[in-house]
Amino acid sequence: GCGLARPGLASGNHTLTVKDPLLGYVERHYVLRVPPEIAGSSGGSGGMPLLLGFHGQGDDPWNFERKKVQSFSDYGVHHGWIVAYPAAIREGFAKIRPSGGIDTSTENSTDSTWNCGTARDNSTCLPGTTGAQCMSSCRRLGLCGRCNWMTCHSDVDFVKQLLSHLEEALCLDSSRFFVFGESNGGMLTHH
């Protein structure tokens, strides 16, 4: 987006349609904070740093920013950084019965999680672990397991497509991209 004449992105809530390689097109959401001096433009020619903040399981970017990390947004506004808070997908899940199979009495529950690459990987929990949740995306792909508790949507692909989207609209310095996360969001930053 550096040097483009078209307007950039403004602070606020945004929606982006991304292609998940296994589950097709999905609407994803993110909160963006843009310093006021560059709002409504692509950001000039210098290239700004980008900070991505990933909330924890069960949370969302709006609550995460407001209650836990407002100081990062304030820092960005005052120092010319773009700050983005992507949203994990909130989807339905059902608990896995200790004997295997789905506990249909729990099918109306929802949770928001990040995919850290552990679908059907039973090495991530203690022997005898039971009662894990199987997200609807994992059920669609047949990837439920006794230790799987997170989405099977490709969050790596979401982040790659979000970065491309932001780079097209804003003047960013890709050598100054930073990430942080809380709990499950922190796990994603290491995946």
PDB file of C-alpha atoms in Angstrom:
ATOM      1  CA  GLY A   1       0.000   0.000   0.000  1.00  0.00           C
ATOM      2  CA  CYS A   2       2.978   2.398   0.125  1.00  0.00           C
ATOM      3  CA  GLY A   3       2.534   5.336  -2.205  1.00  0.00           C
ATOM      4  CA  LEU A   4      -0.927   4.338  -3.394  1.00  0.00           C
ATOM      5  CA  ALA A   5      -3.385   7.136  -4.014  1.00  0.00           C
ATOM      6  CA  ARG A   6      -6.394   5.148  -2.830  1.00  0.00           C
ATOM      7  CA  PRO A   7      -7.602   5.439   0.752  1.00  0.00           C
ATOM      8  CA  GLY A   8      -6.290   2.972   3.303  1.00  0.00           C
ATOM      9  CA  LEU A   9      -8.171   1.316   6.125  1.00  0.00           C
ATOM     10  CA  ALA A  10      -9.551   3.211   9.110  1.00  0.00           C
ATOM     11  CA  SER A  11      -9.688   2.211  12.762  1.00  0.00           C
ATOM     12  CA  GLY A  12     -12.642   0.010  13.611  1.00  0.00           C
ATOM     13  CA  ASN A  13     -14.173  -3.406  13.088  1.00  0.00           C
ATOM     14  CA  HIS A  14     -13.481  -5.116   9.767  1.00  0.00           C
ATOM     15  CA  THR A  15     -14.574  -8.283   7.977  1.00  0.00           C
ATOM     16  CA  LEU A  16     -12.444 -10.209   5.499  1.00  0.00           C
ATOM     17  CA  THR A  17     -13.499 -13.214   3.432  1.00  0.00           C
ATOM     18  CA  VAL A  18     -10.645 -15.727   3.399  1.00  0.00           C
ATOM     19  CA  LYS A  19     -10.173 -19.081   1.713  1.00  0.00           C
ATOM     20  CA  ASP A  20      -9.616 -21.916   4.131  1.00  0.00           C
ATOM     21  CA  PRO A  21      -7.829 -24.707   2.205  1.00  0.00           C
ATOM     22  CA  LEU A  22     -10.034 -27.456   3.693  1.00  0.00           C
ATOM     23  CA  LEU A  23     -13.262 -25.677   4.642  1.00  0.00           C
ATOM     24  CA  GLY A  24     -13.764 -23.172   1.796  1.00  0.00           C
ATOM     25  CA  TYR A  25     -14.549 -19.463   2.059  1.00  0.00           C
ATOM     26  CA  VAL A  26     -15.130 -18.088   5.545  1.00  0.00           C
ATOM     27  CA  GLU A  27     -15.834 -14.600   6.863  1.00  0.00           C
ATOM     28  CA  ARG A  28     -13.248 -13.590   9.437  1.00  0.00           C
ATOM     29  CA  HIS A  29     -13.147 -10.485  11.592  1.00  0.00           C
ATOM     30  CA  TYR A  30     -10.523  -8.190  13.064  1.00  0.00           C
ATOM     31  CA  VAL A  31     -10.230  -4.921  14.953  1.00  0.00           C
ATOM     32  CA  LEU A  32      -7.816  -2.373  13.516  1.00  0.00           C
ATOM     33  CA  ARG A  33      -6.237   0.658  15.192  1.00  0.00           C
ATOM     34  CA  VAL A  34      -4.679   3.216  12.848  1.00  0.00           C
ATOM     35  CA  PRO A  35      -2.913   6.364  14.107  1.00  0.00           C
ATOM     36  CA  PRO A  36      -5.102   9.419  13.374  1.00  0.00           C
ATOM     37  CA  GLU A  37      -2.470  11.181  11.267  1.00  0.00           C
ATOM     38  CA  ILE A  38      -2.622   8.436   8.634  1.00  0.00           C
ATOM     39  CA  ALA A  39      -6.290   7.422   8.903  1.00  0.00           C
ATOM     40  CA  GLY A  40      -7.965   7.631   5.503  1.00  0.00           C
ATOM     41  CA  SER A  41      -4.692   7.285   3.589  1.00  0.00           C
ATOM     42  CA  SER A  42      -2.403   4.409   2.697  1.00  0.00           C
ATOM     43  CA  GLY A  43       0.107   5.760   5.230  1.00  0.00           C
ATOM     44  CA  GLY A  44       2.699   7.549   3.134  1.00  0.00           C
ATOM     45  CA  SER A  45       5.948   6.042   1.967  1.00  0.00           C
ATOM     46  CA  GLY A  46       7.865   5.252   5.163  1.00  0.00           C
ATOM     47  CA  GLY A  47       6.275   1.978   6.133  1.00  0.00           C
ATOM     48  CA  MET A  48       4.791   1.551   9.595  1.00  0.00           C
ATOM     49  CA  PRO A  49       5.286  -1.270  12.072  1.00  0.00           C
ATOM     50  CA  LEU A  50       2.409  -3.715  12.586  1.00  0.00           C
ATOM     51  CA  LEU A  51       1.498  -5.375  15.872  1.00  0.00           C
ATOM     52  CA  LEU A  52      -0.900  -8.340  15.814  1.00  0.00           C
ATOM     53  CA  GLY A  53      -2.552  -9.331  19.109  1.00  0.00           C
ATOM     54  CA  PHE A  54      -4.282 -12.714  19.489  1.00  0.00           C
ATOM     55  CA  HIS A  55      -6.856 -13.183  22.265  1.00  0.00           C
ATOM     56  CA  GLY A  56      -7.208 -16.338  24.325  1.00  0.00           C
ATOM     57  CA  GLN A  57      -9.740 -19.169  24.096  1.00  0.00           C
ATOM     58  CA  GLY A  58     -13.326 -18.084  24.628  1.00  0.00           C
ATOM     59  CA  ASP A  59     -12.493 -14.392  24.219  1.00  0.00           C
ATOM     60  CA  ASP A  60     -12.808 -11.973  21.307  1.00  0.00           C
ATOM     61  CA  PRO A  61     -10.682  -9.064  20.027  1.00  0.00           C
ATOM     62  CA  TRP A  62     -13.078  -6.378  21.279  1.00  0.00           C
ATOM     63  CA  ASN A  63     -13.008  -7.583  24.876  1.00  0.00           C
ATOM     64  CA  PHE A  64      -9.292  -8.439  24.654  1.00  0.00           C
ATOM     65  CA  GLU A  65      -8.397  -4.901  23.602  1.00  0.00           C
ATOM     66  CA  ARG A  66     -10.763  -3.110  25.979  1.00  0.00           C
ATOM     67  CA  LYS A  67     -10.079  -5.107  29.155  1.00  0.00           C
ATOM     68  CA  LYS A  68      -6.583  -6.497  28.758  1.00  0.00           C
ATOM     69  CA  VAL A  69      -4.323  -4.771  26.243  1.00  0.00           C
ATOM     70  CA  GLN A  70      -5.585  -1.212  25.680  1.00  0.00           C
ATOM     71  CA  SER A  71      -2.030   0.001  26.322  1.00  0.00           C
ATOM     72  CA  PHE A  72      -0.883  -1.626  23.050  1.00  0.00           C
ATOM     73  CA  SER A  73      -3.512   0.321  21.095  1.00  0.00           C
ATOM     74  CA  ASP A  74      -2.564   3.525  22.908  1.00  0.00           C
ATOM     75  CA  TYR A  75       1.116   2.905  22.154  1.00  0.00           C
ATOM     76  CA  GLY A  76       0.340   2.384  18.471  1.00  0.00           C
ATOM     77  CA  VAL A  77      -1.691   5.574  18.202  1.00  0.00           C
ATOM     78  CA  HIS A  78       1.040   7.641  19.861  1.00  0.00           C
ATOM     79  CA  HIS A  79       4.028   6.089  18.055  1.00  0.00           C
ATOM     80  CA  GLY A  80       2.753   5.517  14.513  1.00  0.00           C
ATOM     81  CA  TRP A  81       2.147   1.775  14.710  1.00  0.00           C
ATOM     82  CA  ILE A  82      -0.755  -0.122  13.175  1.00  0.00           C
ATOM     83  CA  VAL A  83      -2.318  -2.524  15.691  1.00  0.00           C
ATOM     84  CA  ALA A  84      -4.644  -5.341  14.611  1.00  0.00           C
ATOM     85  CA  TYR A  85      -6.565  -7.815  16.753  1.00  0.00           C
ATOM     86  CA  PRO A  86      -7.784 -10.785  14.681  1.00  0.00           C
ATOM     87  CA  ALA A  87     -10.804 -12.771  15.895  1.00  0.00           C
ATOM     88  CA  ALA A  88     -10.771 -16.524  16.343  1.00  0.00           C
ATOM     89  CA  ILE A  89     -13.770 -18.277  14.848  1.00  0.00           C
ATOM     90  CA  ARG A  90     -16.601 -18.816  17.305  1.00  0.00           C
ATOM     91  CA  GLU A  91     -18.223 -22.107  16.404  1.00  0.00           C
ATOM     92  CA  GLY A  92     -20.277 -24.884  17.862  1.00  0.00           C
ATOM     93  CA  PHE A  93     -18.834 -27.898  19.575  1.00  0.00           C
ATOM     94  CA  ALA A  94     -19.871 -31.102  21.250  1.00  0.00           C
ATOM     95  CA  LYS A  95     -18.069 -33.011  23.989  1.00  0.00           C
ATOM     96  CA  ILE A  96     -16.423 -36.321  23.228  1.00  0.00           C
ATOM     97  CA  ARG A  97     -17.743 -39.153  25.420  1.00  0.00           C
ATOM     98  CA  PRO A  98     -15.183 -41.106  27.478  1.00  0.00           C
ATOM     99  CA  SER A  99     -16.231 -44.194  25.531  1.00  0.00           C
ATOM    100  CA  GLY A 100     -15.817 -42.315  22.224  1.00  0.00           C
ATOM    101  CA  GLY A 101     -18.487 -40.702  20.077  1.00  0.00           C
ATOM    102  CA  ILE A 102     -20.241 -37.378  20.466  1.00  0.00           C
ATOM    103  CA  ASP A 103     -22.305 -36.340  23.500  1.00  0.00           C
ATOM    104  CA  THR A 104     -25.254 -34.851  21.604  1.00  0.00           C
ATOM    105  CA  SER A 105     -26.558 -33.106  24.745  1.00  0.00           C
ATOM    106  CA  THR A 106     -23.672 -30.603  24.413  1.00  0.00           C
ATOM    107  CA  GLU A 107     -24.116 -29.773  20.703  1.00  0.00           C
ATOM    108  CA  ASN A 108     -25.530 -26.264  21.266  1.00  0.00           C
ATOM    109  CA  SER A 109     -22.390 -24.987  23.010  1.00  0.00           C
ATOM    110  CA  THR A 110     -19.973 -22.524  21.337  1.00  0.00           C
ATOM    111  CA  ASP A 111     -16.371 -21.506  21.879  1.00  0.00           C
ATOM    112  CA  SER A 112     -13.731 -19.406  20.110  1.00  0.00           C
ATOM    113  CA  THR A 113     -10.340 -21.055  19.668  1.00  0.00           C
ATOM    114  CA  TRP A 114      -7.213 -20.772  17.539  1.00  0.00           C
ATOM    115  CA  ASN A 115      -5.889 -23.748  15.539  1.00  0.00           C
ATOM    116  CA  CYS A 116      -2.452 -24.619  16.877  1.00  0.00           C
ATOM    117  CA  GLY A 117      -2.045 -27.736  14.768  1.00  0.00           C
ATOM    118  CA  THR A 118      -3.065 -30.362  17.325  1.00  0.00           C
ATOM    119  CA  ALA A 119      -6.216 -31.801  15.720  1.00  0.00           C
ATOM    120  CA  ARG A 120      -6.404 -35.538  16.425  1.00  0.00           C
ATOM    121  CA  ASP A 121      -2.969 -35.378  18.099  1.00  0.00           C
ATOM    122  CA  ASN A 122      -3.434 -37.391  21.285  1.00  0.00           C
ATOM    123  CA  SER A 123       0.176 -36.814  22.358  1.00  0.00           C
ATOM    124  CA  THR A 124      -0.797 -33.385  23.708  1.00  0.00           C
ATOM    125  CA  CYS A 125      -2.698 -34.661  26.742  1.00  0.00           C
ATOM    126  CA  LEU A 126      -2.286 -37.188  29.525  1.00  0.00           C
ATOM    127  CA  PRO A 127      -3.343 -40.798  29.024  1.00  0.00           C
ATOM    128  CA  GLY A 128      -6.944 -41.257  30.091  1.00  0.00           C
ATOM    129  CA  THR A 129      -7.957 -37.668  29.259  1.00  0.00           C
ATOM    130  CA  THR A 130     -11.644 -37.525  28.375  1.00  0.00           C
ATOM    131  CA  GLY A 131     -14.342 -34.934  27.846  1.00  0.00           C
ATOM    132  CA  ALA A 132     -12.555 -32.836  25.215  1.00  0.00           C
ATOM    133  CA  GLN A 133     -14.685 -30.717  22.934  1.00  0.00           C
ATOM    134  CA  CYS A 134     -14.853 -31.374  19.209  1.00  0.00           C
ATOM    135  CA  MET A 135     -15.438 -28.197  17.223  1.00  0.00           C
ATOM    136  CA  SER A 136     -17.898 -28.335  14.327  1.00  0.00           C
ATOM    137  CA  SER A 137     -15.084 -27.661  11.816  1.00  0.00           C
ATOM    138  CA  CYS A 138     -13.198 -30.712  13.118  1.00  0.00           C
ATOM    139  CA  ARG A 139     -16.338 -32.853  12.952  1.00  0.00           C
ATOM    140  CA  ARG A 140     -16.760 -31.831   9.295  1.00  0.00           C
ATOM    141  CA  LEU A 141     -13.192 -32.971   8.599  1.00  0.00           C
ATOM    142  CA  GLY A 142     -13.315 -36.113  10.764  1.00  0.00           C
ATOM    143  CA  LEU A 143     -10.541 -34.799  13.023  1.00  0.00           C
ATOM    144  CA  CYS A 144     -12.058 -35.237  16.469  1.00  0.00           C
ATOM    145  CA  GLY A 145      -9.921 -36.880  19.113  1.00  0.00           C
ATOM    146  CA  ARG A 146      -9.833 -37.241  22.864  1.00  0.00           C
ATOM    147  CA  CYS A 147      -7.380 -34.330  23.194  1.00  0.00           C
ATOM    148  CA  ASN A 148      -8.590 -31.989  20.454  1.00  0.00           C
ATOM    149  CA  TRP A 149     -10.267 -28.877  21.837  1.00  0.00           C
ATOM    150  CA  MET A 150      -9.565 -26.221  19.203  1.00  0.00           C
ATOM    151  CA  THR A 151     -10.865 -25.282  15.770  1.00  0.00           C
ATOM    152  CA  CYS A 152      -9.783 -27.018  12.580  1.00  0.00           C
ATOM    153  CA  HIS A 153     -10.078 -23.819  10.517  1.00  0.00           C
ATOM    154  CA  SER A 154      -6.652 -22.855   9.198  1.00  0.00           C
ATOM    155  CA  ASP A 155      -5.680 -19.826  11.248  1.00  0.00           C
ATOM    156  CA  VAL A 156      -2.225 -19.780   9.628  1.00  0.00           C
ATOM    157  CA  ASP A 157      -3.934 -19.222   6.264  1.00  0.00           C
ATOM    158  CA  PHE A 158      -6.212 -16.593   7.833  1.00  0.00           C
ATOM    159  CA  VAL A 159      -3.218 -14.646   9.193  1.00  0.00           C
ATOM    160  CA  LYS A 160      -1.354 -14.868   5.864  1.00  0.00           C
ATOM    161  CA  GLN A 161      -4.401 -13.531   3.993  1.00  0.00           C
ATOM    162  CA  LEU A 162      -4.975 -10.833   6.624  1.00  0.00           C
ATOM    163  CA  LEU A 163      -1.351  -9.678   6.292  1.00  0.00           C
ATOM    164  CA  SER A 164      -1.681  -9.502   2.489  1.00  0.00           C
ATOM    165  CA  HIS A 165      -4.910  -7.526   2.871  1.00  0.00           C
ATOM    166  CA  LEU A 166      -3.327  -5.069   5.303  1.00  0.00           C
ATOM    167  CA  GLU A 167      -0.203  -4.679   3.152  1.00  0.00           C
ATOM    168  CA  GLU A 168      -2.351  -3.832   0.114  1.00  0.00           C
ATOM    169  CA  ALA A 169      -4.271  -1.137   2.001  1.00  0.00           C
ATOM    170  CA  LEU A 170      -1.627   0.351   4.323  1.00  0.00           C
ATOM    171  CA  CYS A 171       2.014   1.280   4.057  1.00  0.00           C
ATOM    172  CA  LEU A 172       3.636  -1.330   6.313  1.00  0.00           C
ATOM    173  CA  ASP A 173       7.264  -2.213   6.947  1.00  0.00           C
ATOM    174  CA  SER A 174       7.314  -6.013   6.787  1.00  0.00           C
ATOM    175  CA  SER A 175      10.638  -6.104   8.651  1.00  0.00           C
ATOM    176  CA  ARG A 176       8.782  -4.667  11.670  1.00  0.00           C
ATOM    177  CA  PHE A 177       5.861  -7.067  12.134  1.00  0.00           C
ATOM    178  CA  PHE A 178       5.338  -8.203  15.737  1.00  0.00           C
ATOM    179  CA  VAL A 179       2.915 -10.658  17.351  1.00  0.00           C
ATOM    180  CA  PHE A 180       1.748 -11.398  20.857  1.00  0.00           C
ATOM    181  CA  GLY A 181      -0.982 -13.546  22.263  1.00  0.00           C
ATOM    182  CA  GLU A 182      -2.720 -14.602  25.422  1.00  0.00           C
ATOM    183  CA  SER A 183      -3.131 -18.281  26.289  1.00  0.00           C
ATOM    184  CA  ASN A 184      -4.483 -20.060  23.168  1.00  0.00           C
ATOM    185  CA  GLY A 185      -3.603 -16.926  21.165  1.00  0.00           C
ATOM    186  CA  GLY A 186      -0.026 -17.220  22.435  1.00  0.00           C
ATOM    187  CA  MET A 187      -0.009 -20.842  21.317  1.00  0.00           C
ATOM    188  CA  LEU A 188      -0.939 -19.711  17.813  1.00  0.00           C
ATOM    189  CA  THR A 189       2.014 -17.305  17.693  1.00  0.00           C
ATOM    190  CA  HIS A 190       4.321 -20.317  18.208  1.00  0.00           C
ATOM    191  CA  HIS A 191       2.558 -22.562  15.686  1.00  0.00           C
TER     192      HIS A 191
END
